[in-house]
Coordinates of C-alpha atoms and ligand atoms in Angstrom, one line a residue:
M183 CA 120.4 79.0 131.6
A184 CA 117.8 81.5 130.6
V185 CA 118.2 82.9 127.0
P186 CA 116.6 86.4 126.8
L187 CA 115.5 87.9 123.5
L188 CA 117.9 90.7 124.2
D189 CA 120.4 91.4 127.0
L190 CA 121.6 95.3 126.9
N191 CA 123.5 94.9 130.0
I192 CA 126.5 92.6 128.6
Q193 CA 127.2 95.1 125.7
N194 CA 126.6 98.6 127.8
L195 CA 128.4 97.2 131.2
A196 CA 131.5 96.1 129.0
L197 CA 131.7 99.9 128.1
E198 CA 131.1 101.3 131.3
G199 CA 134.4 103.2 131.7
D200 CA 133.9 104.8 128.3
L201 CA 130.6 105.7 128.8
K202 CA 131.1 107.3 132.1
S203 CA 133.8 109.3 130.6
A204 CA 131.4 110.4 128.1
F205 CA 129.3 111.3 130.6
E206 CA 131.7 113.6 132.5
R207 CA 133.1 115.1 129.3
V208 CA 129.2 116.2 128.5
L209 CA 128.7 117.2 132.3
R210 CA 131.7 119.5 132.4
S211 CA 131.2 120.8 128.8
G212 CA 128.1 122.7 130.0
Q213 CA 126.4 122.2 126.9
F214 CA 123.2 120.4 126.6
I215 CA 121.5 121.4 123.7
L216 CA 122.8 120.2 120.3
G217 CA 126.7 121.1 119.6
P218 CA 129.5 119.4 118.7
E219 CA 128.8 116.0 120.4
V220 CA 125.7 115.8 118.3
Q221 CA 127.4 117.0 115.2
E222 CA 130.2 114.3 115.6
L223 CA 127.5 111.5 115.8
E224 CA 125.7 113.0 112.9
S225 CA 128.5 113.1 110.6
R226 CA 129.3 109.4 111.6
I227 CA 125.7 107.7 110.9
A228 CA 126.0 109.9 107.5
A229 CA 128.7 108.5 106.8
M230 CA 127.7 104.9 107.3
A231 CA 125.0 105.4 104.7
D232 CA 127.4 107.2 102.3
V233 CA 125.6 110.5 102.5
R234 CA 126.7 114.1 103.3
H235 CA 124.1 114.9 106.2
G236 CA 123.0 113.8 109.4
I237 CA 120.7 115.3 111.4
G238 CA 120.1 114.1 115.2
V239 CA 116.6 113.8 116.3
S240 CA 114.5 112.7 119.2
S241 CA 113.7 109.4 118.0
G242 CA 113.3 107.2 114.9
T243 CA 109.7 108.1 114.8
D244 CA 110.4 111.7 114.7
A245 CA 113.0 111.3 112.1
I246 CA 110.0 110.0 109.7
L247 CA 107.9 112.7 111.0
L248 CA 110.6 115.4 110.2
A249 CA 111.1 113.8 106.6
L250 CA 107.5 113.9 105.6
M251 CA 107.5 117.7 106.9
A252 CA 110.5 118.9 105.1
L253 CA 108.9 117.0 101.9
E254 CA 105.6 119.4 102.7
I255 CA 103.4 116.1 102.8
G256 CA 100.0 117.1 104.4
P257 CA 96.3 116.9 104.0
G258 CA 95.0 115.5 100.7
D259 CA 98.3 113.3 100.0
E260 CA 99.0 109.8 99.9
V261 CA 101.9 107.8 101.2
L262 CA 102.4 104.3 100.0
C263 CA 103.9 102.4 103.2
P264 CA 104.0 98.8 104.2
S265 CA 101.0 97.2 106.4
F266 CA 103.6 94.5 108.0
T267 CA 106.0 96.9 109.7
F268 CA 106.1 98.9 113.0
F269 CA 103.4 101.2 113.8
A270 CA 105.9 104.4 113.3
T271 CA 106.3 104.2 109.6
A272 CA 102.1 104.8 109.1
G273 CA 101.6 106.4 112.3
C274 CA 103.8 109.3 110.9
V275 CA 102.2 109.5 107.6
A276 CA 98.6 110.3 109.7
R277 CA 100.3 112.5 112.2
V278 CA 100.9 115.0 109.2
G279 CA 97.6 114.6 107.9
A280 CA 98.0 112.1 105.0
K281 CA 96.9 109.5 104.1
P282 CA 98.8 105.7 104.7
V283 CA 98.0 103.9 101.9
F284 CA 98.9 100.3 102.8
V285 CA 101.2 98.1 100.3
D286 CA 101.3 94.2 100.9
S287 CA 104.8 92.5 101.6
C288 CA 107.1 89.8 100.5
L289 CA 106.6 86.4 102.2
Y290 CA 110.5 85.7 102.3
C291 CA 112.3 89.0 102.8
F292 CA 109.4 90.6 104.7
N293 CA 109.9 94.0 103.0
L294 CA 107.4 95.7 100.8
D295 CA 105.8 94.0 97.7
V296 CA 107.1 96.7 94.8
A297 CA 104.8 95.4 92.2
D298 CA 101.6 96.4 94.8
V299 CA 103.6 99.5 95.3
E300 CA 103.1 100.3 91.7
R301 CA 99.6 99.1 91.5
K302 CA 98.6 101.8 94.1
V303 CA 100.2 105.0 93.0
T304 CA 97.5 107.5 92.2
S305 CA 97.8 111.2 91.5
R306 CA 97.5 111.9 95.4
T307 CA 100.7 109.7 96.1
K308 CA 103.3 111.9 97.3
A309 CA 106.0 109.9 98.8
I310 CA 107.0 106.0 99.4
I311 CA 108.3 104.7 102.5
P312 CA 110.0 101.2 102.2
V313 CA 110.9 99.8 105.6
H314 CA 114.2 97.8 105.9
L315 CA 112.5 95.3 107.9
F316 CA 114.5 93.1 110.5
G317 CA 117.9 94.3 108.8
Q318 CA 117.7 93.5 105.4
C319 CA 117.2 96.2 102.6
A320 CA 113.9 96.3 100.4
D321 CA 114.4 95.7 96.7
M322 CA 115.8 99.3 96.2
D323 CA 116.2 99.1 92.9
R324 CA 112.9 98.1 91.9
V325 CA 111.6 100.8 94.5
M326 CA 113.6 103.5 93.1
A327 CA 112.6 102.9 89.5
V328 CA 108.6 102.8 90.4
A329 CA 109.7 106.3 92.4
D330 CA 111.3 107.8 89.4
R331 CA 108.7 106.8 87.0
H332 CA 106.3 108.8 89.2
D333 CA 108.9 111.3 90.3
L334 CA 108.1 110.6 94.0
P335 CA 110.5 111.1 96.8
V336 CA 111.4 108.0 98.9
I337 CA 112.1 108.1 102.6
E338 CA 113.8 104.8 103.8
D339 CA 112.5 103.5 107.2
A340 CA 115.9 102.1 107.9
A341 CA 115.2 102.2 111.6
Q342 CA 116.2 98.4 112.2
S343 CA 119.0 98.5 109.4
L344 CA 122.0 100.7 110.1
G345 CA 124.9 99.5 107.7
S346 CA 123.1 97.2 105.6
V347 CA 123.6 96.9 102.4
Y348 CA 121.8 96.6 99.2
R349 CA 123.7 95.7 96.0
G350 CA 126.6 97.6 97.3
K351 CA 124.8 100.6 98.4
K352 CA 124.3 101.4 102.0
A353 CA 120.6 101.6 103.6
G354 CA 119.6 105.2 103.8
N355 CA 121.6 106.2 100.5
F356 CA 118.8 105.7 97.8
G357 CA 116.1 107.8 99.2
A358 CA 115.4 111.8 99.7
F359 CA 115.7 110.8 103.3
G360 CA 117.2 107.6 105.4
V361 CA 115.8 107.1 109.1
F362 CA 117.9 105.5 111.7
S363 CA 116.8 104.7 115.1
L364 CA 118.8 104.6 118.3
F365 CA 116.0 102.9 120.3
P366 CA 117.8 100.6 122.7
S367 CA 116.6 97.2 120.7
K368 CA 118.1 98.9 117.3
N369 CA 121.6 97.4 116.7
L370 CA 123.2 100.9 117.6
G371 CA 121.1 100.7 120.7
G372 CA 121.4 104.0 123.0
F373 CA 120.3 104.9 126.4
G374 CA 116.8 106.1 125.9
D375 CA 115.3 107.3 122.7
G376 CA 117.0 109.0 119.7
G377 CA 117.3 108.9 115.8
V378 CA 119.2 109.8 112.9
L379 CA 117.7 111.6 109.7
V380 CA 120.1 111.4 106.9
T381 CA 120.1 113.2 103.3
D382 CA 122.3 113.7 100.4
D383 CA 120.3 116.9 99.4
D384 CA 121.6 120.5 100.8
E385 CA 118.2 122.0 100.8
L386 CA 116.4 119.1 102.3
A387 CA 118.8 118.8 105.1
D388 CA 118.6 122.9 105.8
R389 CA 115.0 122.3 105.7
A390 CA 114.9 119.2 108.2
R391 CA 117.4 120.9 110.6
M392 CA 115.2 124.3 110.6
L393 CA 112.0 122.0 111.5
R394 CA 114.1 120.2 114.3
A395 CA 114.3 123.3 116.1
H396 CA 111.1 125.5 115.5
G397 CA 111.5 125.7 112.1
A398 CA 113.7 128.7 113.1
K399 CA 116.9 130.1 111.5
P400 CA 117.9 132.5 112.9
K401 CA 116.6 132.2 116.3
Y402 CA 113.0 133.5 116.8
F403 CA 112.6 134.1 113.1
H404 CA 110.2 131.2 112.1
K405 CA 110.0 130.3 108.5
Y406 CA 108.1 127.1 109.1
V407 CA 105.7 125.8 111.8
G408 CA 108.3 123.2 113.2
G409 CA 108.9 121.3 116.6
N410 CA 111.5 120.4 119.1
F411 CA 112.9 117.2 117.5
R412 CA 116.6 117.6 118.8
L413 CA 118.8 114.3 120.0
D414 CA 120.8 115.1 123.4
P415 CA 124.4 115.9 123.3
L416 CA 124.4 113.4 126.3
Q417 CA 122.5 110.6 124.2
A418 CA 125.0 111.3 121.0
A419 CA 128.1 111.3 123.2
L420 CA 127.4 108.0 124.9
V421 CA 126.2 106.2 121.5
A422 CA 129.4 107.4 120.0
V423 CA 131.3 105.2 122.4
K424 CA 129.5 102.0 120.9
L425 CA 130.3 103.2 117.3
P426 CA 133.7 101.9 117.2
H427 CA 132.4 98.3 118.3
Y428 CA 129.7 98.5 115.8
E429 CA 131.0 96.1 113.0
N430 CA 131.9 93.7 115.4
F431 CA 128.2 93.8 116.9
T432 CA 126.9 93.0 113.4
R433 CA 129.8 90.1 112.7
N434 CA 128.4 88.5 115.6
R435 CA 124.9 89.1 114.7
V436 CA 125.8 87.4 111.5
S437 CA 127.6 85.0 113.0
N438 CA 124.8 84.0 115.1
A439 CA 122.4 83.8 112.0
E440 CA 124.5 81.6 110.0
W441 CA 124.9 79.3 112.9
Y442 CA 121.3 78.8 113.2
D443 CA 120.9 78.6 109.6
R444 CA 123.3 75.5 110.0
A445 CA 121.8 73.8 113.2
L446 CA 118.0 74.8 112.4
G447 CA 118.3 74.1 108.7
A448 CA 119.5 70.3 109.6
L449 CA 116.1 69.7 111.6
E450 CA 113.2 68.0 110.0
G451 CA 110.5 70.3 109.1
V452 CA 112.7 73.2 108.6
S453 CA 113.2 74.7 105.2
R454 CA 114.6 77.8 104.1
A455 CA 113.5 81.1 102.6
P456 CA 115.1 81.3 99.0
A457 CA 118.4 83.1 98.6
T458 CA 117.6 84.8 95.4
D459 CA 114.8 87.6 94.7
S460 CA 113.2 86.0 91.5
I461 CA 110.3 85.2 93.8
C462 CA 110.4 88.4 95.8
G463 CA 107.0 89.7 96.4
T464 CA 105.0 87.1 94.1
G465 CA 103.2 85.5 97.0
A466 CA 104.3 82.1 95.9
D467 CA 105.2 79.4 98.4
A468 CA 108.7 78.0 97.4
G469 CA 112.3 77.7 99.2
S470 CA 114.9 75.0 99.8
K471 CA 113.1 71.8 100.5
P472 CA 113.0 70.7 104.3
S473 CA 115.2 67.4 104.8
K474 CA 112.2 65.2 105.6
G475 CA 108.4 65.8 105.5
A476 CA 106.7 69.0 104.9
A477 CA 108.2 72.2 105.9
R478 CA 106.6 73.5 109.2
I479 CA 109.2 76.3 110.0
I480 CA 110.6 78.6 107.2
L481 CA 113.9 80.2 108.2
P482 CA 115.2 83.7 107.1
R483 CA 117.7 84.1 104.7
P484 CA 119.0 87.1 103.0
Y485 CA 119.0 87.8 99.3
S486 CA 122.5 87.1 97.9
H487 CA 122.5 90.9 96.7
N488 CA 122.1 92.0 100.4
E489 CA 124.0 92.2 103.4
H490 CA 121.8 91.6 106.4
I491 CA 122.6 93.0 109.5
W492 CA 120.3 91.1 111.4
N493 CA 118.1 93.4 113.9
Q494 CA 115.8 90.5 114.2
H495 CA 115.9 86.9 113.3
T496 CA 112.6 86.0 112.7
L497 CA 111.2 82.5 111.7
R498 CA 107.9 81.4 110.0
V499 CA 105.9 79.1 111.5
L500 CA 103.2 77.3 109.5
G501 CA 100.1 76.1 110.5
D502 CA 97.0 77.4 112.4
G503 CA 98.0 78.4 115.7
R504 CA 101.5 76.7 115.5
R505 CA 103.4 79.9 115.7
D506 CA 101.8 80.7 119.1
A507 CA 102.3 77.0 120.6
L508 CA 106.3 77.6 119.5
R509 CA 106.2 80.7 121.8
R510 CA 104.7 79.0 124.6
L511 CA 107.0 76.0 124.8
L512 CA 109.9 78.6 124.2
T513 CA 108.7 80.5 127.5
E514 CA 108.5 77.5 129.2
R515 CA 112.1 76.9 128.7
K516 CA 112.9 80.6 129.5
I517 CA 113.7 81.6 125.9
G518 CA 112.9 84.9 124.8
S519 CA 111.0 85.5 121.9
E520 CA 108.6 88.3 120.3
I521 CA 105.9 88.6 117.7
Y522 CA 107.1 91.5 115.2
Y523 CA 104.3 92.2 114.5
P524 CA 101.0 90.6 115.6
V525 CA 98.6 93.0 113.9
P526 CA 99.4 94.4 110.5
M527 CA 98.7 98.0 109.8
H528 CA 95.5 97.8 107.8
R529 CA 93.7 96.4 111.1
Q530 CA 94.8 98.5 113.5
E531 CA 92.0 100.5 115.4
C532 CA 93.1 103.8 115.1
F533 CA 93.4 103.2 110.9
A534 CA 89.9 102.2 110.7
Y535 CA 88.7 105.5 109.6
L536 CA 90.6 104.7 106.4
G537 CA 88.2 102.1 105.3
E538 CA 88.9 98.9 103.6
A539 CA 92.7 98.6 102.6
G540 CA 92.7 95.2 101.3
P541 CA 93.6 92.8 100.3
L542 CA 96.6 92.2 102.0
P543 CA 97.2 88.4 102.4
V544 CA 101.0 88.3 102.8
A545 CA 100.6 91.0 105.8
D546 CA 97.9 89.1 107.4
R547 CA 99.7 85.8 106.8
L548 CA 103.2 87.1 108.1
A549 CA 101.0 88.5 111.2
S550 CA 100.1 85.1 112.2
E551 CA 103.4 83.4 111.4
C552 CA 106.0 85.5 112.4
L553 CA 108.4 84.8 115.5
S554 CA 111.6 86.4 116.6
I555 CA 114.0 84.5 118.4
P556 CA 117.4 85.8 120.0
I557 CA 120.1 87.1 117.7
Y558 CA 121.8 89.7 119.9
P559 CA 125.5 90.0 119.4
E560 CA 127.0 88.6 122.9
L561 CA 124.4 85.4 122.5
T562 CA 126.4 82.2 123.2
R563 CA 126.3 78.9 121.2
T564 CA 125.1 77.2 124.5
Q565 CA 122.3 79.7 124.5
Q566 CA 121.8 79.3 120.7
E567 CA 121.9 75.3 121.5
E568 CA 119.0 75.8 123.7
V569 CA 117.0 77.4 121.4
V570 CA 117.6 74.9 118.5
D571 CA 116.9 71.9 121.2
A572 CA 113.5 73.9 121.9
V573 CA 112.6 74.2 118.3
K574 CA 113.6 70.5 117.7
A575 CA 111.5 69.5 120.6
F576 CA 108.5 71.4 119.2
L577 CA 108.9 70.0 115.7
E578 CA 108.8 66.5 117.3
S579 CA 105.6 67.5 119.5
Ligands
PLP164 C1 111.9 101.3 115.8 C2 111.4 101.6 114.9 C3 110.9 103.0 114.2 C4 110.9 103.9 115.2 O1 112.0 104.1 115.9 P1 111.8 105.1 117.4 O2 113.3 105.2 117.7 O3 111.4 103.8 118.3 O4 110.9 106.2 117.5 C5 110.4 102.9 112.9 N1 110.1 102.3 112.1 C6 110.7 100.9 112.4 C7 110.6 100.0 111.1 C8 111.6 100.5 113.5 O5 111.7 99.2 113.7

């Protein structure tokens, strides 16, 4: 049986009846720009981050852009963000004319290294964008401490982490803004592009709402130079169909991760990332000892204070060329996998003009070691067994 990295049809077709009703409701409403469908989704997503305002936007990327615009960040400003992330985080900083300043990552939680954030703050720094990568929150107490010390706003890139929890607080609740994405591969996957920007600040919410629609309020009176960053009511209505099932989706992802942890963790040569954050961002190599031999694969493990939502289940495969070898073997067996992310941002051609950003040794290392395997909610145990068999064969080869 093939094991895809993600199978959207299982989840979507199970909701076909409700999705069709939502479509019909919007069709008959005759309202295709903003309105109650968008407002309803906005308030429900805001509630999932325990904040008061949600702003439905055209994508997670545009949510980041809008947050930067609302904070009036532009030319001459620097914004700290991880190098090991999806392009949108740094791309938006560059698009508003500011300079992305790349920060290294933690070898274990994949999130930004807060000590490196602190080292890279300058008088030009205007914001910090931590990314809650793969479904687990960055070390937000420490991020917020640095931000407070230097009086900097924080934009949480929580595109992969809707509903994720850090020490009892929800992702998107810490910063001036939180960003969520409805891209189909995210945990709350939509039917096209979409995103929601959240904030607890009335003034920022007001400004972001204006900027979302050409910076005008009322219509045709332009206070700011905004854009068209609106979420469609049709998209909002369809996504809302999934919301009552979201907790269940997350439970299944968590259960799949726990199953991998037991099954893969029992293999010779596999060790686990440390479950406490005492080592976070130190770059030190540590974790559980593999049952036998040296560690060749490191399993992801959430820090004990975090609730991980497992947007991705990302292994580290140690040794030159070994990650790519595992990927080839998985492909031969028709098992889906993906390299998130093969090239860190400080090595991207489009950022060459920024000059030398390094050294960012952990970002470089993660780009060569990471491999994400199937974790989606509808994955069956039989499929997971196939993945484990393949990894076992790889370790024995
Ligand atoms: C998906 C993603 C985005 C962008 O979201 P889109 O909705 O695809 O524009 C931004 N940051 C991270 C970390 C992401 O994973």
